[in-house]
PDB file of C-alpha atoms in Angstrom:
ATOM      1  CA  MET T   1     -12.289  25.706   4.728  1.00  0.00           C
ATOM      2  CA  LEU T   2     -12.977  23.039   6.877  1.00  0.00           C
ATOM      3  CA  SER T   3     -11.214  23.233  10.387  1.00  0.00           C
ATOM      4  CA  ARG T   4      -9.031  21.319  11.750  1.00  0.00           C
ATOM      5  CA  VAL T   5     -11.151  19.529  14.241  1.00  0.00           C
ATOM      6  CA  SER T   6     -14.225  19.382  11.516  1.00  0.00           C
ATOM      7  CA  MET T   7     -11.551  17.512   9.347  1.00  0.00           C
ATOM      8  CA  VAL T   8     -10.932  14.794  12.610  1.00  0.00           C
ATOM      9  CA  CYS T   9     -14.736  14.301  12.770  1.00  0.00           C
ATOM     10  CA  LEU T  10     -15.173  13.847   9.299  1.00  0.00           C
ATOM     11  CA  ALA T  11     -11.913  11.076   9.590  1.00  0.00           C
ATOM     12  CA  VAL T  12     -13.813   9.503  12.744  1.00  0.00           C
ATOM     13  CA  VAL T  13     -17.319   9.162  10.904  1.00  0.00           C
ATOM     14  CA  ALA T  14     -15.493   8.015   7.468  1.00  0.00           C
ATOM     15  CA  PHE T  15     -13.801   5.279   9.630  1.00  0.00           C
ATOM     16  CA  SER T  16     -16.827   4.751  11.327  1.00  0.00           C
ATOM     17  CA  SER T  17     -19.176   4.393   8.304  1.00  0.00           C
ATOM     18  CA  SER T  18     -16.495   2.259   6.160  1.00  0.00           C
ATOM     19  CA  SER T  19     -16.156  -0.115   9.425  1.00  0.00           C
ATOM     20  CA  GLY T  20     -20.046  -0.919   8.853  1.00  0.00           C
ATOM     21  CA  ALA T  21     -20.106  -1.053   5.396  1.00  0.00           C
ATOM     22  CA  GLN T  22     -20.903  -4.563   3.458  1.00  0.00           C
ATOM     23  CA  SER T  23     -18.562  -7.367   4.115  1.00  0.00           C
ATOM     24  CA  THR T  24     -17.792 -10.260   1.508  1.00  0.00           C
ATOM     25  CA  VAL T  25     -15.762 -12.236   4.578  1.00  0.00           C
ATOM     26  CA  PRO T  26     -17.545 -15.817   4.318  1.00  0.00           C
ATOM     27  CA  THR T  27     -19.152 -15.974   7.711  1.00  0.00           C
ATOM     28  CA  GLY T  28     -16.566 -19.423   8.736  1.00  0.00           C
ATOM     29  CA  ILE T  29     -13.504 -16.785   8.122  1.00  0.00           C
ATOM     30  CA  GLN T  30     -15.841 -14.386   9.718  1.00  0.00           C
ATOM     31  CA  ARG T  31     -15.314 -16.065  13.104  1.00  0.00           C
ATOM     32  CA  LYS T  32     -11.944 -17.176  12.563  1.00  0.00           C
ATOM     33  CA  LEU T  33     -10.877 -13.913  11.639  1.00  0.00           C
ATOM     34  CA  THR T  34     -12.740 -11.991  14.630  1.00  0.00           C
ATOM     35  CA  ALA T  35     -11.077 -14.950  17.450  1.00  0.00           C
ATOM     36  CA  ILE T  36      -7.849 -14.012  16.084  1.00  0.00           C
ATOM     37  CA  GLY T  37      -8.529 -10.430  16.502  1.00  0.00           C
ATOM     38  CA  TYR T  38      -6.152  -8.173  17.340  1.00  0.00           C
ATOM     39  CA  SER T  39      -3.130 -10.396  18.705  1.00  0.00           C
ATOM     40  CA  SER T  40      -0.081 -11.790  16.453  1.00  0.00           C
ATOM     41  CA  PRO T  41      -2.096 -12.099  13.444  1.00  0.00           C
ATOM     42  CA  TYR T  42       0.497 -13.791  11.298  1.00  0.00           C
ATOM     43  CA  ALA T  43       0.588 -17.712  11.619  1.00  0.00           C
ATOM     44  CA  GLU T  44      -3.122 -17.598  12.029  1.00  0.00           C
ATOM     45  CA  SER T  45      -4.000 -15.678   9.299  1.00  0.00           C
ATOM     46  CA  MET T  46      -1.490 -17.423   6.636  1.00  0.00           C
ATOM     47  CA  GLU T  47      -3.282 -20.726   7.591  1.00  0.00           C
ATOM     48  CA  ILE T  48      -6.485 -19.142   6.857  1.00  0.00           C
ATOM     49  CA  TYR T  49      -5.372 -18.248   3.441  1.00  0.00           C
ATOM     50  CA  GLN T  50      -2.322 -19.853   1.651  1.00  0.00           C
ATOM     51  CA  PRO T  51      -5.474 -22.832   0.982  1.00  0.00           C
ATOM     52  CA  LEU T  52      -7.260 -20.639   0.055  1.00  0.00           C
ATOM     53  CA  LEU T  53      -5.261 -19.079  -1.927  1.00  0.00           C
ATOM     54  CA  ALA T  54      -3.326 -22.515  -3.559  1.00  0.00           C
ATOM     55  CA  ALA T  55      -7.340 -23.464  -4.865  1.00  0.00           C
ATOM     56  CA  VAL T  56      -7.774 -19.919  -7.152  1.00  0.00           C
ATOM     57  CA  PRO T  57      -7.097 -20.416 -11.411  1.00  0.00           C
ATOM     58  CA  LYS T  58      -4.292 -18.806 -12.385  1.00  0.00           C
ATOM     59  CA  ASP T  59      -4.205 -19.445 -15.485  1.00  0.00           C
ATOM     60  CA  GLY T  60      -3.852 -16.574 -18.492  1.00  0.00           C
ATOM     61  CA  VAL T  61      -1.219 -15.007 -16.671  1.00  0.00           C
ATOM     62  CA  ASP T  62       2.396 -14.971 -17.553  1.00  0.00           C
ATOM     63  CA  VAL T  63       5.178 -14.354 -14.891  1.00  0.00           C
ATOM     64  CA  ILE T  64       8.678 -13.444 -15.150  1.00  0.00           C
ATOM     65  CA  LYS T  65      10.892 -13.431 -12.329  1.00  0.00           C
ATOM     66  CA  ASP T  66      13.931 -11.807 -10.730  1.00  0.00           C
ATOM     67  CA  ILE T  67      13.970  -9.148 -13.244  1.00  0.00           C
ATOM     68  CA  GLY T  68      16.243  -6.091 -11.861  1.00  0.00           C
ATOM     69  CA  TYR T  69      15.662  -2.522 -11.528  1.00  0.00           C
ATOM     70  CA  GLY T  70      18.278  -1.199  -9.746  1.00  0.00           C
ATOM     71  CA  GLU T  71      21.799  -2.428  -8.405  1.00  0.00           C
ATOM     72  CA  HIS T  72      21.452  -3.843  -4.882  1.00  0.00           C
ATOM     73  CA  PRO T  73      20.425  -7.385  -5.279  1.00  0.00           C
ATOM     74  CA  ARG T  74      16.958  -6.596  -3.754  1.00  0.00           C
ATOM     75  CA  ASN T  75      16.394  -4.378  -6.135  1.00  0.00           C
ATOM     76  CA  LYS T  76      14.151  -6.655  -7.775  1.00  0.00           C
ATOM     77  CA  LEU T  77      10.856  -7.218  -9.356  1.00  0.00           C
ATOM     78  CA  ASP T  78       7.950 -10.084 -10.987  1.00  0.00           C
ATOM     79  CA  LEU T  79       5.819  -9.475 -13.835  1.00  0.00           C
ATOM     80  CA  TYR T  80       2.484 -10.490 -13.636  1.00  0.00           C
ATOM     81  CA  ARG T  81       1.284 -10.147 -17.218  1.00  0.00           C
ATOM     82  CA  PRO T  82      -2.171 -11.234 -18.819  1.00  0.00           C
ATOM     83  CA  ALA T  83      -2.487 -12.669 -22.420  1.00  0.00           C
ATOM     84  CA  ASP T  84      -2.220 -10.098 -24.936  1.00  0.00           C
ATOM     85  CA  LEU T  85      -2.328  -7.055 -23.122  1.00  0.00           C
ATOM     86  CA  ALA T  86      -2.181  -3.767 -24.866  1.00  0.00           C
ATOM     87  CA  LYS T  87      -1.736  -0.989 -23.363  1.00  0.00           C
ATOM     88  CA  GLY T  88      -3.114  -1.939 -20.367  1.00  0.00           C
ATOM     89  CA  PRO T  89      -2.688   0.158 -16.555  1.00  0.00           C
ATOM     90  CA  VAL T  90       0.630  -0.880 -14.585  1.00  0.00           C
ATOM     91  CA  PHE T  91      -0.614  -2.075 -11.110  1.00  0.00           C
ATOM     92  CA  VAL T  92       2.945  -2.262  -8.712  1.00  0.00           C
ATOM     93  CA  PHE T  93       2.823  -3.854  -5.149  1.00  0.00           C
ATOM     94  CA  VAL T  94       5.561  -2.971  -2.300  1.00  0.00           C
ATOM     95  CA  HIS T  95       5.297  -5.759   0.651  1.00  0.00           C
ATOM     96  CA  GLY T  96       5.541  -5.048   4.500  1.00  0.00           C
ATOM     97  CA  GLY T  97       8.294  -6.192   7.041  1.00  0.00           C
ATOM     98  CA  GLY T  98       8.625  -3.520   9.980  1.00  0.00           C
ATOM     99  CA  TYR T  99      11.134  -1.853   7.537  1.00  0.00           C
ATOM    100  CA  SER T 100      13.614  -5.043   8.076  1.00  0.00           C
ATOM    101  CA  SER T 101      12.238  -7.762   6.528  1.00  0.00           C
ATOM    102  CA  GLY T 102       9.527  -9.456   4.121  1.00  0.00           C
ATOM    103  CA  ASP T 103       9.848 -10.768   0.160  1.00  0.00           C
ATOM    104  CA  ARG T 104       8.314 -10.713  -3.021  1.00  0.00           C
ATOM    105  CA  ASP T 105       7.131 -14.191  -1.996  1.00  0.00           C
ATOM    106  CA  LEU T 106       6.658 -15.421   1.537  1.00  0.00           C
ATOM    107  CA  ASN T 107       5.661 -18.237   0.246  1.00  0.00           C
ATOM    108  CA  SER T 108       4.252 -20.231  -2.839  1.00  0.00           C
ATOM    109  CA  GLU T 109       0.977 -18.256  -2.640  1.00  0.00           C
ATOM    110  CA  VAL T 110       2.109 -14.934  -0.634  1.00  0.00           C
ATOM    111  CA  TYR T 111       2.219 -12.660  -2.006  1.00  0.00           C
ATOM    112  CA  GLY T 112       1.452 -13.780  -5.745  1.00  0.00           C
ATOM    113  CA  ASN T 113      -1.951 -13.480  -4.850  1.00  0.00           C
ATOM    114  CA  ILE T 114      -1.607  -9.673  -5.086  1.00  0.00           C
ATOM    115  CA  PRO T 115      -0.298  -9.279  -8.879  1.00  0.00           C
ATOM    116  CA  THR T 116      -2.306 -12.693  -9.942  1.00  0.00           C
ATOM    117  CA  TYR T 117      -5.706 -10.617  -9.257  1.00  0.00           C
ATOM    118  CA  PHE T 118      -4.786  -7.634 -10.918  1.00  0.00           C
ATOM    119  CA  ALA T 119      -3.638  -9.129 -14.049  1.00  0.00           C
ATOM    120  CA  ARG T 120      -7.009 -10.744 -13.787  1.00  0.00           C
ATOM    121  CA  HIS T 121      -8.382  -7.660 -14.195  1.00  0.00           C
ATOM    122  CA  GLY T 122      -6.438  -6.137 -16.811  1.00  0.00           C
ATOM    123  CA  MET T 123      -3.334  -5.030 -15.159  1.00  0.00           C
ATOM    124  CA  LEU T 124       0.381  -5.360 -15.969  1.00  0.00           C
ATOM    125  CA  SER T 125       1.128  -6.005 -12.253  1.00  0.00           C
ATOM    126  CA  ILE T 126       3.801  -6.058 -10.708  1.00  0.00           C
ATOM    127  CA  ASN T 127       5.637  -7.595  -7.122  1.00  0.00           C
ATOM    128  CA  ALA T 128       8.842  -5.590  -5.730  1.00  0.00           C
ATOM    129  CA  THR T 129      11.292  -5.484  -3.080  1.00  0.00           C
ATOM    130  CA  TYR T 130      13.312  -3.375  -1.855  1.00  0.00           C
ATOM    131  CA  ARG T 131      17.070  -2.176   0.123  1.00  0.00           C
ATOM    132  CA  LEU T 132      15.971  -3.605   3.885  1.00  0.00           C
ATOM    133  CA  ALA T 133      17.538  -1.984   7.740  1.00  0.00           C
ATOM    134  CA  PRO T 134      19.497  -2.424   9.301  1.00  0.00           C
ATOM    135  CA  GLU T 135      21.979  -2.678   5.998  1.00  0.00           C
ATOM    136  CA  ALA T 136      19.770   0.548   4.270  1.00  0.00           C
ATOM    137  CA  SER T 137      18.932   3.081   6.289  1.00  0.00           C
ATOM    138  CA  TRP T 138      16.486   6.318   5.736  1.00  0.00           C
ATOM    139  CA  PRO T 139      15.447   7.534   3.107  1.00  0.00           C
ATOM    140  CA  SER T 140      16.651   4.060   1.201  1.00  0.00           C
ATOM    141  CA  GLY T 141      12.993   2.770   0.776  1.00  0.00           C
ATOM    142  CA  ALA T 142      11.837   6.107  -0.873  1.00  0.00           C
ATOM    143  CA  GLN T 143      15.339   5.834  -3.247  1.00  0.00           C
ATOM    144  CA  ASP T 144      14.447   2.390  -4.282  1.00  0.00           C
ATOM    145  CA  ILE T 145      10.725   3.731  -5.163  1.00  0.00           C
ATOM    146  CA  ALA T 146      12.134   6.294  -7.517  1.00  0.00           C
ATOM    147  CA  ALA T 147      14.386   3.919  -9.465  1.00  0.00           C
ATOM    148  CA  LEU T 148      11.156   1.342  -9.425  1.00  0.00           C
ATOM    149  CA  VAL T 149       9.309   3.964 -11.114  1.00  0.00           C
ATOM    150  CA  SER T 150      12.110   4.564 -13.893  1.00  0.00           C
ATOM    151  CA  TRP T 151      12.540   1.537 -14.423  1.00  0.00           C
ATOM    152  CA  ILE T 152       8.487   0.891 -15.329  1.00  0.00           C
ATOM    153  CA  GLN T 153       8.758   4.114 -17.551  1.00  0.00           C
ATOM    154  CA  ALA T 154      11.146   3.098 -19.517  1.00  0.00           C
ATOM    155  CA  ASN T 155      10.296  -0.523 -20.012  1.00  0.00           C
ATOM    156  CA  ALA T 156       6.220  -1.604 -19.278  1.00  0.00           C
ATOM    157  CA  ALA T 157       5.395  -0.829 -22.766  1.00  0.00           C
ATOM    158  CA  SER T 158       7.330  -3.187 -24.008  1.00  0.00           C
ATOM    159  CA  TYR T 159       5.321  -5.919 -21.850  1.00  0.00           C
ATOM    160  CA  GLY T 160       1.904  -4.370 -23.136  1.00  0.00           C
ATOM    161  CA  GLY T 161       1.693  -1.690 -20.372  1.00  0.00           C
ATOM    162  CA  ASP T 162       1.122   1.878 -20.108  1.00  0.00           C
ATOM    163  CA  PRO T 163       3.528   3.931 -18.620  1.00  0.00           C
ATOM    164  CA  GLU T 164       1.153   6.520 -18.211  1.00  0.00           C
ATOM    165  CA  GLN T 165      -0.774   4.802 -15.811  1.00  0.00           C
ATOM    166  CA  ILE T 166       1.454   3.585 -13.325  1.00  0.00           C
ATOM    167  CA  PHE T 167      -0.515   2.652  -9.470  1.00  0.00           C
ATOM    168  CA  MET T 168       1.419   1.558  -6.811  1.00  0.00           C
ATOM    169  CA  MET T 169       0.302  -0.347  -3.543  1.00  0.00           C
ATOM    170  CA  GLY T 170       2.235  -0.210  -0.631  1.00  0.00           C
ATOM    171  CA  HIS T 171       1.573  -2.911   2.847  1.00  0.00           C
ATOM    172  CA  SER T 172       2.779  -1.188   6.024  1.00  0.00           C
ATOM    173  CA  ALA T 173       6.304  -0.369   5.525  1.00  0.00           C
ATOM    174  CA  GLY T 174       5.963  -0.780   1.850  1.00  0.00           C
ATOM    175  CA  ALA T 175       3.257   2.107   2.435  1.00  0.00           C
ATOM    176  CA  THR T 176       5.318   4.469   4.398  1.00  0.00           C
ATOM    177  CA  HIS T 177       8.314   3.631   1.671  1.00  0.00           C
ATOM    178  CA  VAL T 178       5.559   4.458  -1.086  1.00  0.00           C
ATOM    179  CA  ALA T 179       3.618   6.903   0.620  1.00  0.00           C
ATOM    180  CA  THR T 180       7.613   9.109   1.197  1.00  0.00           C
ATOM    181  CA  TYR T 181       8.214   8.859  -2.572  1.00  0.00           C
ATOM    182  CA  ALA T 182       4.767  10.011  -3.613  1.00  0.00           C
ATOM    183  CA  PHE T 183       4.428  13.538  -0.965  1.00  0.00           C
ATOM    184  CA  ASP T 184       8.182  14.205  -0.318  1.00  0.00           C
ATOM    185  CA  SER T 185       9.426  15.945  -3.164  1.00  0.00           C
ATOM    186  CA  ARG T 186      12.891  15.556  -2.295  1.00  0.00           C
ATOM    187  CA  PHE T 187      12.781  11.945  -4.119  1.00  0.00           C
ATOM    188  CA  GLN T 188      11.546  12.942  -6.975  1.00  0.00           C
ATOM    189  CA  PRO T 189      12.342  13.739 -10.730  1.00  0.00           C
ATOM    190  CA  ALA T 190      12.124  17.276 -11.758  1.00  0.00           C
ATOM    191  CA  ASP T 191       9.021  16.079 -13.873  1.00  0.00           C
ATOM    192  CA  GLY T 192       7.171  14.935 -11.004  1.00  0.00           C
ATOM    193  CA  THR T 193       6.328  11.310  -9.307  1.00  0.00           C
ATOM    194  CA  GLY T 194       4.977   9.553 -12.274  1.00  0.00           C
ATOM    195  CA  LEU T 195       2.230   7.923 -10.590  1.00  0.00           C
ATOM    196  CA  SER T 196      -1.564   8.072 -11.139  1.00  0.00           C
ATOM    197  CA  GLY T 197      -2.406   6.887  -7.665  1.00  0.00           C
ATOM    198  CA  ILE T 198      -1.154   5.308  -4.875  1.00  0.00           C
ATOM    199  CA  VAL T 199      -3.246   2.589  -2.613  1.00  0.00           C
ATOM    200  CA  LEU T 200      -1.904   3.217   0.711  1.00  0.00           C
ATOM    201  CA  VAL T 201      -2.609   0.046   3.422  1.00  0.00           C
ATOM    202  CA  SER T 202      -1.929   0.489   6.980  1.00  0.00           C
ATOM    203  CA  GLY T 203       1.058   2.609   6.506  1.00  0.00           C
ATOM    204  CA  ARG T 204       3.321   4.998   9.318  1.00  0.00           C
ATOM    205  CA  TYR T 205       2.685   8.074   8.104  1.00  0.00           C
ATOM    206  CA  ASP T 206       3.814  10.029  11.290  1.00  0.00           C
ATOM    207  CA  LEU T 207       6.791   8.911  12.842  1.00  0.00           C
ATOM    208  CA  ALA T 208       7.326   8.813  16.899  1.00  0.00           C
ATOM    209  CA  TRP T 209       8.627   7.221  19.383  1.00  0.00           C
ATOM    210  CA  ASP T 210       6.693   4.853  21.215  1.00  0.00           C
ATOM    211  CA  PRO T 211       8.047   2.535  23.748  1.00  0.00           C
ATOM    212  CA  ASP T 212       4.392   0.827  23.094  1.00  0.00           C
ATOM    213  CA  ASP T 213       4.599   0.635  19.379  1.00  0.00           C
ATOM    214  CA  PRO T 214       5.507  -3.212  18.775  1.00  0.00           C
ATOM    215  CA  GLY T 215       7.727  -1.783  15.991  1.00  0.00           C
ATOM    216  CA  LEU T 216       9.115   0.370  17.370  1.00  0.00           C
ATOM    217  CA  LYS T 217      12.841  -1.398  16.903  1.00  0.00           C
ATOM    218  CA  GLY T 218      12.364  -1.985  13.080  1.00  0.00           C
ATOM    219  CA  VAL T 219      11.264   2.267  13.281  1.00  0.00           C
ATOM    220  CA  ARG T 220      14.952   2.722  15.031  1.00  0.00           C
ATOM    221  CA  GLN T 221      16.495   0.484  12.362  1.00  0.00           C
ATOM    222  CA  TYR T 222      15.539   2.386   9.091  1.00  0.00           C
ATOM    223  CA  PHE T 223      14.760   6.013  10.715  1.00  0.00           C
ATOM    224  CA  GLY T 224      17.353   6.130  12.884  1.00  0.00           C
ATOM    225  CA  ASN T 225      18.107   6.600  16.980  1.00  0.00           C
ATOM    226  CA  ASP T 226      17.235  10.453  16.727  1.00  0.00           C
ATOM    227  CA  PRO T 227      13.721  11.495  17.355  1.00  0.00           C
ATOM    228  CA  SER T 228      14.407  14.804  16.462  1.00  0.00           C
ATOM    229  CA  LEU T 229      14.541  13.910  12.607  1.00  0.00           C
ATOM    230  CA  TYR T 230      11.535  12.378  12.719  1.00  0.00           C
ATOM    231  CA  GLY T 231       9.940  14.936  12.042  1.00  0.00           C
ATOM    232  CA  PRO T 232      11.235  16.014   8.716  1.00  0.00           C
ATOM    233  CA  ARG T 233      11.260  12.270   7.780  1.00  0.00           C
ATOM    234  CA  SER T 234       7.702  12.294   8.118  1.00  0.00           C
ATOM    235  CA  VAL T 235       4.779  11.664   5.249  1.00  0.00           C
ATOM    236  CA  ILE T 236       2.720  13.857   7.018  1.00  0.00           C
ATOM    237  CA  THR T 237       5.104  16.877   6.967  1.00  0.00           C
ATOM    238  CA  HIS T 238       4.935  16.750   3.062  1.00  0.00           C
ATOM    239  CA  VAL T 239       1.334  15.974   2.102  1.00  0.00           C
ATOM    240  CA  ALA T 240       0.616  19.769   1.680  1.00  0.00           C
ATOM    241  CA  ASN T 241       2.587  20.417  -1.185  1.00  0.00           C
ATOM    242  CA  SER T 242       2.262  17.589  -2.682  1.00  0.00           C
ATOM    243  CA  GLU T 243      -0.870  16.378  -5.477  1.00  0.00           C
ATOM    244  CA  VAL T 244      -0.972  12.393  -5.639  1.00  0.00           C
ATOM    245  CA  THR T 245      -4.475  10.628  -5.693  1.00  0.00           C
ATOM    246  CA  ALA T 246      -4.615   8.169  -3.073  1.00  0.00           C
ATOM    247  CA  MET T 247      -6.577   5.620  -1.843  1.00  0.00           C
ATOM    248  CA  LEU T 248      -6.345   4.862   2.321  1.00  0.00           C
ATOM    249  CA  VAL T 249      -7.049   1.443   3.618  1.00  0.00           C
ATOM    250  CA  ILE T 250      -6.466  -0.233   7.262  1.00  0.00           C
ATOM    251  CA  ALA T 251      -7.894  -3.452   8.911  1.00  0.00           C
ATOM    252  CA  GLU T 252     -10.462  -3.498  12.038  1.00  0.00           C
ATOM    253  CA  TYR T 253      -8.203  -5.243  13.727  1.00  0.00           C
ATOM    254  CA  ASP T 254      -5.046  -3.802  12.949  1.00  0.00           C
ATOM    255  CA  GLN T 255      -2.238  -1.510  15.435  1.00  0.00           C
ATOM    256  CA  ARG T 256      -3.777   1.635  17.355  1.00  0.00           C
ATOM    257  CA  ASN T 257      -1.126   3.659  16.218  1.00  0.00           C
ATOM    258  CA  LEU T 258      -1.568   2.559  12.587  1.00  0.00           C
ATOM    259  CA  VAL T 259      -5.062   3.540  12.292  1.00  0.00           C
ATOM    260  CA  ALA T 260      -4.174   6.778  14.659  1.00  0.00           C
ATOM    261  CA  THR T 261      -1.696   7.556  11.360  1.00  0.00           C
ATOM    262  CA  THR T 262      -3.707   6.965   8.771  1.00  0.00           C
ATOM    263  CA  GLY T 263      -6.450   9.410  10.016  1.00  0.00           C
ATOM    264  CA  GLN T 264      -4.262  11.601  10.478  1.00  0.00           C
ATOM    265  CA  LEU T 265      -3.121  11.174   7.066  1.00  0.00           C
ATOM    266  CA  PHE T 266      -6.808  11.634   5.656  1.00  0.00           C
ATOM    267  CA  VAL T 267      -7.216  14.860   7.731  1.00  0.00           C
ATOM    268  CA  ALA T 268      -3.883  16.145   5.941  1.00  0.00           C
ATOM    269  CA  LEU T 269      -5.238  15.205   2.494  1.00  0.00           C
ATOM    270  CA  CYS T 270      -8.700  16.596   2.857  1.00  0.00           C
ATOM    271  CA  GLU T 271      -7.258  19.827   4.108  1.00  0.00           C
ATOM    272  CA  ARG T 272      -4.503  19.538   0.709  1.00  0.00           C
ATOM    273  CA  ASP T 273      -7.774  19.571  -1.667  1.00  0.00           C
ATOM    274  CA  ASP T 274      -9.621  21.588   0.589  1.00  0.00           C
ATOM    275  CA  GLY T 275     -12.414  19.105   1.746  1.00  0.00           C
ATOM    276  CA  ARG T 276     -12.467  17.182  -1.446  1.00  0.00           C
ATOM    277  CA  CYS T 277     -10.656  13.811   0.866  1.00  0.00           C
ATOM    278  CA  PRO T 278      -9.434  10.219  -0.573  1.00  0.00           C
ATOM    279  CA  ARG T 279     -11.211   6.828  -0.532  1.00  0.00           C
ATOM    280  CA  LEU T 280     -10.739   5.780   2.818  1.00  0.00           C
ATOM    281  CA  VAL T 281     -11.973   1.856   3.228  1.00  0.00           C
ATOM    282  CA  GLN T 282     -11.817   0.293   6.621  1.00  0.00           C
ATOM    283  CA  LEU T 283     -11.624  -3.656   6.145  1.00  0.00           C
ATOM    284  CA  LYS T 284     -14.291  -5.520   8.431  1.00  0.00           C
ATOM    285  CA  TYR T 285     -13.314  -7.993  10.493  1.00  0.00           C
ATOM    286  CA  HIS T 286      -9.627  -8.263   8.698  1.00  0.00           C
ATOM    287  CA  ASN T 287      -6.329  -7.878  10.847  1.00  0.00           C
ATOM    288  CA  HIS T 288      -2.692  -6.309   9.826  1.00  0.00           C
ATOM    289  CA  PHE T 289      -1.588  -9.583   7.515  1.00  0.00           C
ATOM    290  CA  SER T 290      -5.173 -10.981   6.482  1.00  0.00           C
ATOM    291  CA  GLU T 291      -6.194  -7.321   5.244  1.00  0.00           C
ATOM    292  CA  VAL T 292      -3.408  -8.163   1.887  1.00  0.00           C
ATOM    293  CA  LEU T 293      -2.991 -12.220   2.342  1.00  0.00           C
ATOM    294  CA  HIS T 294      -7.157 -12.467   1.516  1.00  0.00           C
ATOM    295  CA  ILE T 295      -6.620 -10.607  -1.924  1.00  0.00           C
ATOM    296  CA  ASN T 296      -7.537 -13.103  -4.890  1.00  0.00           C
ATOM    297  CA  THR T 297     -10.433 -14.974  -2.949  1.00  0.00           C
ATOM    298  CA  THR T 298     -13.886 -14.862  -2.860  1.00  0.00           C
ATOM    299  CA  ASP T 299     -13.710 -12.392  -0.330  1.00  0.00           C
ATOM    300  CA  ASP T 300     -13.335  -9.391  -3.072  1.00  0.00           C
ATOM    301  CA  LEU T 301     -14.692  -6.258  -1.381  1.00  0.00           C
ATOM    302  CA  LEU T 302     -11.294  -4.247  -1.484  1.00  0.00           C
ATOM    303  CA  GLY T 303      -9.888  -5.566  -4.397  1.00  0.00           C
ATOM    304  CA  ASN T 304     -13.030  -4.367  -6.249  1.00  0.00           C
ATOM    305  CA  GLU T 305     -12.504  -1.257  -4.366  1.00  0.00           C
ATOM    306  CA  ILE T 306      -8.698  -1.006  -6.095  1.00  0.00           C
ATOM    307  CA  VAL T 307      -9.870  -2.099  -9.241  1.00  0.00           C
ATOM    308  CA  ASP T 308     -12.543   0.985  -9.407  1.00  0.00           C
ATOM    309  CA  PHE T 309     -10.099   3.612  -8.366  1.00  0.00           C
ATOM    310  CA  VAL T 310      -7.684   2.991 -10.631  1.00  0.00           C
ATOM    311  CA  THR T 311      -9.859   2.946 -13.675  1.00  0.00           C
ATOM    312  CA  VAL T 312     -12.318   5.566 -12.527  1.00  0.00           C
ATOM    313  CA  GLY T 313     -11.631   7.025  -8.904  1.00  0.00           C
ATOM    314  CA  ALA T 314      -8.175   8.352  -9.400  1.00  0.00           C
ATOM    315  CA  ARG T 315      -9.256   9.951 -12.415  1.00  0.00           C
ATOM    316  CA  ARG T 316     -12.220  11.287 -10.815  1.00  0.00           C
ATOM    317  CA  GLN T 317     -10.443  12.718  -7.538  1.00  0.00           C
ATOM    318  CA  ARG T 318      -8.102  14.583  -9.974  1.00  0.00           C
ATOM    319  CA  GLU T 319     -10.357  16.590 -11.549  1.00  0.00           C
ATOM    320  CA  ARG T 320     -11.996  17.269  -8.174  1.00  0.00           C
ATOM    321  CA  SER T 321      -8.516  18.339  -6.477  1.00  0.00           C
ATOM    322  CA  ARG T 322      -7.706  20.729  -9.935  1.00  0.00           C
ATOM    323  CA  ALA T 323     -11.175  21.988  -9.251  1.00  0.00           C
ATOM    324  CA  ARG T 324     -10.517  23.447  -6.097  1.00  0.00           C
TER     325      ARG T 324
END
């Protein structure tokens, strides 16, 4: 068994090597993203990517909007189905928004770019919303993910999806909700998560009351104002008793605390699986928003990594974990 110090060193090496991986970001966009850097990147990143996404072909994908998976008005999903799909993997995207905002469609291109991409790669793709703070607090996100998985298990086959191959990707707050459901057995049915793998992009997995955290207001709205409750409500607390297969993603120009908590989750997963560590991708040049806005453009490094994770990586990781 590797020591925790060794695991932390391994996480640092993994981040460093991932950061230096071959980038597919076009040179002109590299310069724009580098200029944005760590500053508030939402509007600037959208200005770069919305026109690019508008020009991308979207043929061959049927879209069915506003399907309810639960009782709340925000318990809705959109289906993106490639023509003639038969028992394809199901791929779900869960948006971010600081626990108190966000939607399936921020505009005509985002976040439809993500399910469109994976539908064009042979998957039944789903874009889902969930209840928001302050109306809904912890653990509403995990409960909504549980209801979403239940709906997929009951209905995916009728749309050409395989209910035994459900993969879920969460971004930011969405990654926290996906991870909470996937790692914390309190929110899972008795027969398990129903998930074949998860992709967690810049989520928050170890809660802290940090005055310097730009997302603290949303954390307080969703997780509550009592920091003594943050331990048992943190994803990291429940990893050791879980089995789900994960892939972790972070951006080069991401929030410091999100990079740190992703490193903690990486180490916890390495420890859980006796040194058989999860996939980890750090996206060179990208920021907290561009890391998902760019999907379905010619910048295809992350998309290809996720497709490979769905088709072979998650299965291989599960087999390695069982062999420990």
